[in-house]
Each structure stands twice: as structure tokens, then as C-alpha cells.
Short mmCIF file of C-alpha atoms in Angstrom, two decimals:
data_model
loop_
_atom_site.label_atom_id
_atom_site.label_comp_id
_atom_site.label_asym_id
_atom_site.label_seq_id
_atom_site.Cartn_x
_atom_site.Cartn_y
_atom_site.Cartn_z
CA UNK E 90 89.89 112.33 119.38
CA UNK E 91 89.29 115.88 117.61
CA UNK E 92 87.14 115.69 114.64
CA UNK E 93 87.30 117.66 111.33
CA UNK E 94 84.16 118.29 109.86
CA UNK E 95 82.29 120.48 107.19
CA UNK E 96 78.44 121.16 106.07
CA UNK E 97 79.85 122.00 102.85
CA UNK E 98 79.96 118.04 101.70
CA UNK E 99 76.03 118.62 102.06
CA UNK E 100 76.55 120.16 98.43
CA UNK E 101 77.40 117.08 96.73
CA UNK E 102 73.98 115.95 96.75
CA UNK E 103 73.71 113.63 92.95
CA UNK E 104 70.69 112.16 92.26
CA UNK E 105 72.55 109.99 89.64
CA UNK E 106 74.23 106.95 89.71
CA UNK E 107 74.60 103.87 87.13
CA UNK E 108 74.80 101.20 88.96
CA UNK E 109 73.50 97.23 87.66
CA UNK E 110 72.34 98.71 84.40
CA UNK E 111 70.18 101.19 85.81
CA UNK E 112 69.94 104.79 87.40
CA UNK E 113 69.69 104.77 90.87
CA UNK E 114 69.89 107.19 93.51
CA UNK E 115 73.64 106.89 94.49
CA UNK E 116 75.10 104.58 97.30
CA UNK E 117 77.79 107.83 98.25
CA UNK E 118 75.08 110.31 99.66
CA UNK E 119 74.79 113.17 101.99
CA UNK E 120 73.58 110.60 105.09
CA UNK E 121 76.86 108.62 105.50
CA UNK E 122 78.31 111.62 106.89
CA UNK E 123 76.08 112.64 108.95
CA UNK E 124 75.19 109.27 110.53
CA UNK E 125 79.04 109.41 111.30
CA UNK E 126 78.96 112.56 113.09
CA UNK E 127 75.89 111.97 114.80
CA UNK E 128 77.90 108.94 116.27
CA UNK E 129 80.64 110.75 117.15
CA UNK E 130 78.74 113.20 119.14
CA UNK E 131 76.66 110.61 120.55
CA UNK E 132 79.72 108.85 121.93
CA UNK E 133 81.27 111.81 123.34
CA UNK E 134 84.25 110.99 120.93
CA UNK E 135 85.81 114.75 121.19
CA UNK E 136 85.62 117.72 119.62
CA UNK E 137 84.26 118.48 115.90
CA UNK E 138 85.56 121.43 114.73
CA UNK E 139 85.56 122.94 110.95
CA UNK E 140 88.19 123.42 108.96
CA UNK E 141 90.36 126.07 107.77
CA UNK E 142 90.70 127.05 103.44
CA UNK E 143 93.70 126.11 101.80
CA UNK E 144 93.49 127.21 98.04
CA UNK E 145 94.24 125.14 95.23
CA UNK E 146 98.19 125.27 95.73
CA UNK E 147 98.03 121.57 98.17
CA UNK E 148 96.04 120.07 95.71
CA UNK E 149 98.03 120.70 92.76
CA UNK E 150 100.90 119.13 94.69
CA UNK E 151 99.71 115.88 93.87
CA UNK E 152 96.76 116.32 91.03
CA UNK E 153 97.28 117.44 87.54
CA UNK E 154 96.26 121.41 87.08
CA UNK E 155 94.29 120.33 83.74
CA UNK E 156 92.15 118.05 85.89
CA UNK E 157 91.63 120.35 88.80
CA UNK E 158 90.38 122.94 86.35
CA UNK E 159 88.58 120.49 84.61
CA UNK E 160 86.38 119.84 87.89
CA UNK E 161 86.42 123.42 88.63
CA UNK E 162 84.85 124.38 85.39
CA UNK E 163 82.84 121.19 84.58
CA UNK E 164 79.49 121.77 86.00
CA UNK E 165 79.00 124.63 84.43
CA UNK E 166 80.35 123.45 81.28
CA UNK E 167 78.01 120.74 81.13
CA UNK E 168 74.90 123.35 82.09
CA UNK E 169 75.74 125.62 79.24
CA UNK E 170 75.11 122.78 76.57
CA UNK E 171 71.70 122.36 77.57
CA UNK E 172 71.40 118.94 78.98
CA UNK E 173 68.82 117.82 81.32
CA UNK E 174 70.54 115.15 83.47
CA UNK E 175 73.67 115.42 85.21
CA UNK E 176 77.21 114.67 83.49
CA UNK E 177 77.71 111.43 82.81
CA UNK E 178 80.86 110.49 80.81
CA UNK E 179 80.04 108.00 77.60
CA UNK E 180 82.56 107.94 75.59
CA UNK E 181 86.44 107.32 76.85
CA UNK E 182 90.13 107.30 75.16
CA UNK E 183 90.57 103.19 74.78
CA UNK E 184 93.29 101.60 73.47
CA UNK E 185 94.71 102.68 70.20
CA UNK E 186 92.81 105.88 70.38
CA UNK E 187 94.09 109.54 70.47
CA UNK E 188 94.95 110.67 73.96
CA UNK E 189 93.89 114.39 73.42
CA UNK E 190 91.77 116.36 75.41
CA UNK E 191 88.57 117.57 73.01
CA UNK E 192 87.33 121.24 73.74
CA UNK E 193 83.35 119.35 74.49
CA UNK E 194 82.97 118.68 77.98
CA UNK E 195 81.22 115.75 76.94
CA UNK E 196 84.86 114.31 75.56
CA UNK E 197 86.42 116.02 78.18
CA UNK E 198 84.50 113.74 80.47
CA UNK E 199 86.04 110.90 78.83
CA UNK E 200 89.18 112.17 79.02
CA UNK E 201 89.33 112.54 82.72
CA UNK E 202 86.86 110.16 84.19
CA UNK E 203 87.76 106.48 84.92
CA UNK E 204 84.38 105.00 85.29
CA UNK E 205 80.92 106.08 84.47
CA UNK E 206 79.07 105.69 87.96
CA UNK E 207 79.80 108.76 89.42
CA UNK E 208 78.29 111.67 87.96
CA UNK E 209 79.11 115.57 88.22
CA UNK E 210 75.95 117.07 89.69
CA UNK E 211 75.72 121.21 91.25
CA UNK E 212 77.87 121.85 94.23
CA UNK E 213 80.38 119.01 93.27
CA UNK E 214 83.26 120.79 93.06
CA UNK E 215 82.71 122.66 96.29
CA UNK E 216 82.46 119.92 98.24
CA UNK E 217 85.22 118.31 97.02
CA UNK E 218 87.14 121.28 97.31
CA UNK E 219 86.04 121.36 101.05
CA UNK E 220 86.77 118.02 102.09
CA UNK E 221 90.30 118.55 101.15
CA UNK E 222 89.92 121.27 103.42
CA UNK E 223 88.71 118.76 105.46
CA UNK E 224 91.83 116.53 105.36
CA UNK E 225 94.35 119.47 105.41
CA UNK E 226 93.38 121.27 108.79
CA UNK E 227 93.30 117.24 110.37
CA UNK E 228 97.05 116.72 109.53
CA UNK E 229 98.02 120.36 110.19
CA UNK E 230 96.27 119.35 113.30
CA UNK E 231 98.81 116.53 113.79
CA UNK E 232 101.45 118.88 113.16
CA UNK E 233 100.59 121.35 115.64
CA UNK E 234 100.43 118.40 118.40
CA UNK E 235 97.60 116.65 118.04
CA UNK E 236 98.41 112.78 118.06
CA UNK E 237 95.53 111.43 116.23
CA UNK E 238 92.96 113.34 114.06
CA UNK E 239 89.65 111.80 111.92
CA UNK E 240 88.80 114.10 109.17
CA UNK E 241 85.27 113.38 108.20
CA UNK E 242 85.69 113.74 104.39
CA UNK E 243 82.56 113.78 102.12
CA UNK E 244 82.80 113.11 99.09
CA UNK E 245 85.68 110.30 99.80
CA UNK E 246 89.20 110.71 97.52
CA UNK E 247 91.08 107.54 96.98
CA UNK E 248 89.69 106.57 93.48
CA UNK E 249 91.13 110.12 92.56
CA UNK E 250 94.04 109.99 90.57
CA UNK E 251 96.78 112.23 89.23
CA UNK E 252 94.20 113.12 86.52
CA UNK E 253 91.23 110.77 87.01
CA UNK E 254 88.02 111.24 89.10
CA UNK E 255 85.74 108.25 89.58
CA UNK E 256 84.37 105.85 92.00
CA UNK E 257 82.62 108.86 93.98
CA UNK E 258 85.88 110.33 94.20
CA UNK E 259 87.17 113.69 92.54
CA UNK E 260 89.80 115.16 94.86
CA UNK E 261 92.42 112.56 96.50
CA UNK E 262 91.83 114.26 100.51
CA UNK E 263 94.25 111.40 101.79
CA UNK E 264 97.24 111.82 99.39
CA UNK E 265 97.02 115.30 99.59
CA UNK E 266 97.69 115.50 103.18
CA UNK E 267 100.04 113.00 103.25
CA UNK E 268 101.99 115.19 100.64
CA UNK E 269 101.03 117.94 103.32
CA UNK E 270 103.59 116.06 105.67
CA UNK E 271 105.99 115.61 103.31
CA UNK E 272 106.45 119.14 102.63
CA UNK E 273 106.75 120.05 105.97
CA UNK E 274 109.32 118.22 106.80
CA UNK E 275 108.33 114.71 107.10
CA UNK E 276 110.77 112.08 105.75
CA UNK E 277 109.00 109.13 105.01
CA UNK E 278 104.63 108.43 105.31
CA UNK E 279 102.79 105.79 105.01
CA UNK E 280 99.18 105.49 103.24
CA UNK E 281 96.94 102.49 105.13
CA UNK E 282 93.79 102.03 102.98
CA UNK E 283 91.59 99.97 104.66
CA UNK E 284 88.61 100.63 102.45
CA UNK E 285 87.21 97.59 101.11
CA UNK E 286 87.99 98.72 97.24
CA UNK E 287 91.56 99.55 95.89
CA UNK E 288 92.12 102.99 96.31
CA UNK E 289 93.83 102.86 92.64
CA UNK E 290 94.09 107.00 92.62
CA UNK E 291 96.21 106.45 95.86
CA UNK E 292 98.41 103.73 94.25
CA UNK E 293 99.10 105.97 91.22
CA UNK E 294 100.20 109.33 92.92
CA UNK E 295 103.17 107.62 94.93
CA UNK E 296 103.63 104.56 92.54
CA UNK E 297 107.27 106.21 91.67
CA UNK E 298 108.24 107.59 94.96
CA UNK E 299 110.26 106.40 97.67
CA UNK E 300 109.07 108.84 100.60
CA UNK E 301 105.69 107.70 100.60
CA UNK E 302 104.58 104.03 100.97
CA UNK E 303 101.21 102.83 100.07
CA UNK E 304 99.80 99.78 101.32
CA UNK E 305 95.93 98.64 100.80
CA UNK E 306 93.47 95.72 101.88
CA UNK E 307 90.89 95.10 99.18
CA UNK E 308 88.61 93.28 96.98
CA UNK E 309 90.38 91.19 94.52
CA UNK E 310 89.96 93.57 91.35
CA UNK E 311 89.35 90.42 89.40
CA UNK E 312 85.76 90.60 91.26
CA UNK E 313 86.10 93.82 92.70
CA UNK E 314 86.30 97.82 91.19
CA UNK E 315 88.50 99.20 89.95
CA UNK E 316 89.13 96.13 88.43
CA UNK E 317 92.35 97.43 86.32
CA UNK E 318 94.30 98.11 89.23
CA UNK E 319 95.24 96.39 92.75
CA UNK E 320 97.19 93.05 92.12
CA UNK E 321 99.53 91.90 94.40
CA UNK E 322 102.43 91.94 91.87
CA UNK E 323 102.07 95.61 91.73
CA UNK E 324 104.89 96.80 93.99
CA UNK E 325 106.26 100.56 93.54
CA UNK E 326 108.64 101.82 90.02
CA UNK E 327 111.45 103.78 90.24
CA UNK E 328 111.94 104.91 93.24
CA UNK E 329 108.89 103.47 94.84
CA UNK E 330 109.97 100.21 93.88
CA UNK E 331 109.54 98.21 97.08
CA UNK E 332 106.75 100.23 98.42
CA UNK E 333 103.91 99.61 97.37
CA UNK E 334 101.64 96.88 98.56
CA UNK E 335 98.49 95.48 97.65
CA UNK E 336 96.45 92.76 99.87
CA UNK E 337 93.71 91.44 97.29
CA UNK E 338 91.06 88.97 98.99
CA UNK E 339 88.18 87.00 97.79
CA UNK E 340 84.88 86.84 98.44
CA UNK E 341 83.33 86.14 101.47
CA UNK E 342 86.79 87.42 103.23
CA UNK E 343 86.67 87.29 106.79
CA UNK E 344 88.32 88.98 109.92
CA UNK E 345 90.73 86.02 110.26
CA UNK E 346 91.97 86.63 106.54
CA UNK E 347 91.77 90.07 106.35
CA UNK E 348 93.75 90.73 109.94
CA UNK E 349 96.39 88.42 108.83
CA UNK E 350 97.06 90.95 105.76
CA UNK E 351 96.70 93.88 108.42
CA UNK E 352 99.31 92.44 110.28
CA UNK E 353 101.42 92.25 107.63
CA UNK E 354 100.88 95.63 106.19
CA UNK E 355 101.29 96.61 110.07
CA UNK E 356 104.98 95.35 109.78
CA UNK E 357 105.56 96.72 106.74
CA UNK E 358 104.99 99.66 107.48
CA UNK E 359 107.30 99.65 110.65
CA UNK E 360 110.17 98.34 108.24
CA UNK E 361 109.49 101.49 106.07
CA UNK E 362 110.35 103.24 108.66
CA UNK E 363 107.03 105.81 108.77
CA UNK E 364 107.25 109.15 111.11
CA UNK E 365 103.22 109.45 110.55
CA UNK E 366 100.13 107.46 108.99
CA UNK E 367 97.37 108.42 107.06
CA UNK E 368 94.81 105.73 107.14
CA UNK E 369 92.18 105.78 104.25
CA UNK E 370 89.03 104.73 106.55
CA UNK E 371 86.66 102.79 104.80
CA UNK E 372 83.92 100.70 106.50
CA UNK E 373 82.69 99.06 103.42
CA UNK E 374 84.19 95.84 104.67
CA UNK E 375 81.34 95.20 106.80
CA UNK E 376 79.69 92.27 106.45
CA UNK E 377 76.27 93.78 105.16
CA UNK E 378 77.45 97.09 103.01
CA UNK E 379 75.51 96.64 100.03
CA UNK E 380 78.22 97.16 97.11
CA UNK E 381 81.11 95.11 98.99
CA UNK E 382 81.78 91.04 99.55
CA UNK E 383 83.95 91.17 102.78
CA UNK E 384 82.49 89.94 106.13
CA UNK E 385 83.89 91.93 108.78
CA UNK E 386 81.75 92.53 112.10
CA UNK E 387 81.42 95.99 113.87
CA UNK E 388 83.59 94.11 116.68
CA UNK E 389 86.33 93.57 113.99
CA UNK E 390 86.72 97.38 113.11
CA UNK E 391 87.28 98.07 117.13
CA UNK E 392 90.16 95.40 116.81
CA UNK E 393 91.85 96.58 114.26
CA UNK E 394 91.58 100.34 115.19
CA UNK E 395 93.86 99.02 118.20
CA UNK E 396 96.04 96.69 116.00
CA UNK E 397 96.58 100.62 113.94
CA UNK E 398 97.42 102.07 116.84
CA UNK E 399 100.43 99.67 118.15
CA UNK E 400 102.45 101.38 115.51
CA UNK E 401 102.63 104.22 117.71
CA UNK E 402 102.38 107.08 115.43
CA UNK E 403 100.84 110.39 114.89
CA UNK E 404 97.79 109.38 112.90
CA UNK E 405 95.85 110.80 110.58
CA UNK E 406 92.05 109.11 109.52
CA UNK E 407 90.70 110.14 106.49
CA UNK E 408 86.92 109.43 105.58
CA UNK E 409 86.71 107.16 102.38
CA UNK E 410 83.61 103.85 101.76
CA UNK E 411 81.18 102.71 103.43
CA UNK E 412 77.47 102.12 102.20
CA UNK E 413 75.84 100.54 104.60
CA UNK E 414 74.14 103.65 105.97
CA UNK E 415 72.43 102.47 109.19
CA UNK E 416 75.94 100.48 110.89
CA UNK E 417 78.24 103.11 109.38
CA UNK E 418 78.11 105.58 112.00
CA UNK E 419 79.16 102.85 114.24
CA UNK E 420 81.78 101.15 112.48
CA UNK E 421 83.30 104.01 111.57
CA UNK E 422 83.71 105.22 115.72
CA UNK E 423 84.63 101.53 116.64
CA UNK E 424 87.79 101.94 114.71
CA UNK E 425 88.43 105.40 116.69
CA UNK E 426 87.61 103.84 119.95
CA UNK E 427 89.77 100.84 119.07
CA UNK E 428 92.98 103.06 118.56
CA UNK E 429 92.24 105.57 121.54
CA UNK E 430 92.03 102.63 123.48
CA UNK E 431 94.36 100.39 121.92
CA UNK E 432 96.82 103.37 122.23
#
């Protein structure tokens, strides 16, 4: 399986993260990729190849131009004030305030940020930038032939929404190429997020559109982040009514559960009637990732890369989760090797 992958994520390198009431050095680091890649080449997986640039003009197909050149802008915003720490939003719009966006980029951090782990540190927007670059030349891959493609995205995208960054995530790399393949000519695609947390940015995007279904196996966001986002009863507006479908589980979910809800997302998806998937790869379901309560085993990820690939289709894997640094390298290829093989 061909391989997408950049040095650039190497410049999202925070040492900031708030996490259990304190600062710690974050969980979404510059490691989990590269433990991933040296997997790949260890297992002779296929080629790793870079990617091509793509401009702004794919992203602002499915983000908000305000928050792109928020993100753009906002490192350098935050430098000019004269803090000492990285960015850190502390103040946000809650109900019954004013939604306006403040010229400070400490309210502007508010404004666009939907939780206050993630921080905006040097070289943050460049990564991001290139890990939709990432994503984009692994589904133009698929459109030039190429039947499945893993884009090794770092930082990961699916907490990104229309006009919200959080949850390590700035830039949504799996929406934006699955709007990729809707503008060139794809009918109808299908978003599989099997990250262990809702990818609420995801769910957002496509929540009102019919030619894009969304359909993700999580945490129950009544003990899981996002928290405000993921329930079951949650199912598409508008046009998406219908398509949209959220799997929360409980603690201590195991493969038994969770493959039961695969299945069923599996069949789903061949109702919808999808000409290519873009699977949101998280590994954060494994049994010992330290921010996560599912209890999947590395076996479990090489099952249900096959159970992925019975749908048949031209597939894209996107890089999302996964904090278990030592096993995610592994995990993460087990699901490859399941669908090559499973294929």
C-alpha cells in the first residue's frame, strides 16, 4: 500500500498541553508519526512518498475563510503581544453571550477554539497546512488508480470544524479530501471514523448534506470528549437527514461490542450506496492508549482492517488518534495489513 508522508508535521512540535488540571507535555507529539512510519518501512508495507502543495483553495471548500486565516495569522498574532507561553484560549462565547469576533487574538482564540487543550505553538500552521497536503495527494492518488492509499497525517483533523480547531486538530485532512472526491466527480462518499473519540468537526461539515455520509465508532461523549457532540440520535438535517451515524460505547468497550457497531456501519454504508471511503484511522481504541477507555487488541485492528476492506472500494486512510506511542506503529499497520489482505 503507497504511503503519503511529510517531515513538515515535525513543525508542530507544542510543549503545551492542559490536560487533568495541569500542563503537560502533550499526548499528540512529533513520535506518533514517526513510530508509524518506521513500521511501515519495517514491514515492507510499500512505498512512502511526499506529497504534492495544494494552496488554500481545497481547504476553503469545507472550512470557513475567517478561520483558515485565523490559523494562518495566529501565531504570530499571539507573538506580537508579548506573551511567554504558547496560545492558550481562556475565555469563550457561552451561552447568551455576543457571537462576535474581537480584534485580540486572545478573544479571537475564544472565538474559534472549542476546547482549551490544544495550544497554538511555532510551525503550527505549517504543519497543518502540510498534512492536508498530506491527505490531498493520497486521494488524488486514488483517483489516478491507486486502490487504497494511507496518508500519514500529523497533526490529525477530525476535531476540526467548519470554524473550530481543537482536540489537536486545526485543519479537517479527512473531510477535505473527501470533498476532494466530490468535486471530481464522485457522487456519493462515505466518512468511517474509527478513532476512539467523535470526530465532531467531521459530523458538522456534512451534517446537512446528502452526498457525503458520516458514520463514527466512539466514546460515549457522556464520558468521552467532545462531550457536546456524538449521540446516537444525531442523524443528518436537511439533506443529510438519514446519514449520519453515530456508534457511542461505554467504558471498558470491547472487540465483540465495538465490531458489532462496525458491522453495522459496514452495511450502512453499502446501503448509501458509497463509490469511495475515507476512513479516519485512529488507534486510540487500544486497550492501553493512555487518554481512551476502549479495549481493543493489536489482533482486533488486523480484523477489522479486513472487515473495511469487504466493502470493496477505493479507500482512502487518513491518520487521526492514537497515544499510546510504543503499540501505535503497530496498530496502525495491522489495520493496513488487515485490508491488503482481507482484500
Amino acid at each position: 500500500m503507497l504511503t503519503i508522508y511529510s517531515d513538515a508535521h515535525k513543525l508542530r512540535d507544542s510543549r503545551t498541553e492542559l490536560y487533568g488540571g495541569e500542563l503537560v507535555y502533550p499526548h499528540e507529539r512529533p513520535t506518533r508519526a514517526q513510530f508509524i512510519l518506521d513500521r511501515i518501512l519495517k514491514t515492507g508495507l510499500g512505498e512512502v512518498r511526499g506529497p504534492n502543495e495544494y494552496g488554500t483553495v481545497p481547504i476553503l471548500r469545507v472550512h470557513d475563510a475567517g478561520f483558515v486565516a485565523f490559523l494562518e495569522t495566529a501565531w504570530d498574532e499571539w507573538s506580537k503581544t508579548g506573551y511567554n507561553g504558547e496560545a492558550i484560549p481562556t475565555c469563550w462565547p457561552a451561552r447568551r453571550m455576543a457571537l462576535k469576533i474581537p480584534h485580540h487574538i486572545e478573544g479571537k482564540l475564544g472565538y474559534y477554539a472549542l476546547a482549551s487543550e490544544t495550544s497554538i505553538s511555532p510551525g503550527t500552521w505549517e504543519a497543518a497546512l502540510a498534512a492536508v497536503n498530506v491527505a490531498l495527494t493520497g486521494a488524488e492518488s486514488i483517483e489516478a488508480g491507486e486502490h487504497a492509499v494511507f496518508s500519514l497525517c500529523r497533526p490529525p483533523g477530525h476535531h476540526a470544524a467548519m470554524d473550530m480547531y481543537g482536540g489537536y486538530c486545526f485543519l479537517n485532512n479527512a473531510a477535505i479530501s473527501a470533498q476532494y472526491f466530490i468535486d471530481r466527480g464522485a457522487a456519493r462518499v462515505a466518512v468511517l471514523d474509527v478513532d476512539f473519540h467523535h470526530g465532531n468537526g467531521s459530523q458538522d461539515i456534512f451534517y446537512q448534506r446528502g452526498d457525503v455520509a458520516y458514520l463514527s465508532l466512539h466514546g460515549d461523549p457522556l464520558d468521552a470528549f467532545p462531550h457536546f457532540l456524538g449521540y446516537a440520535d444525531e442523524t443528518g438535517m436537511g439533506e443529510g437527514e438519514g446519514f449520519n451515524f453515530n456508534y457511542p460505547m461505554k467504558p471498558g468497550t470491547g472487540y465483540d461490542l465495538w465490531g458489532n457497531a462496525l458491522n453495522d456501519a459496514l452495511e450502512n454504508i453499502r446501503k448509501f450506496g458509497a463509490e469511495v471511503l475515507v476512513v479516519s484511522l485512529g488507534v486510540d481504541t487500544f486497550a492501553t492508549d493512555p487518554i481512551s477507555f476502549f479495549k481493543l487488541k493489536s489482533d482486533d485492528f488486523t480484523t477489522y482492517g479486513a472487515a473495511i476492506a469487504s466493502l470493496g472500494l477505493p479507500t482512502h486512510f487518513v491518520m487521526e488518534g492514537g497515544y499510546d506511542i510504543d503499540e501505535i506503529g503497530l496498530n496502525t499497520v495491522n489495520v493496513l495489513q488487515g485490508f491488503e489482505n482481507g482484500g
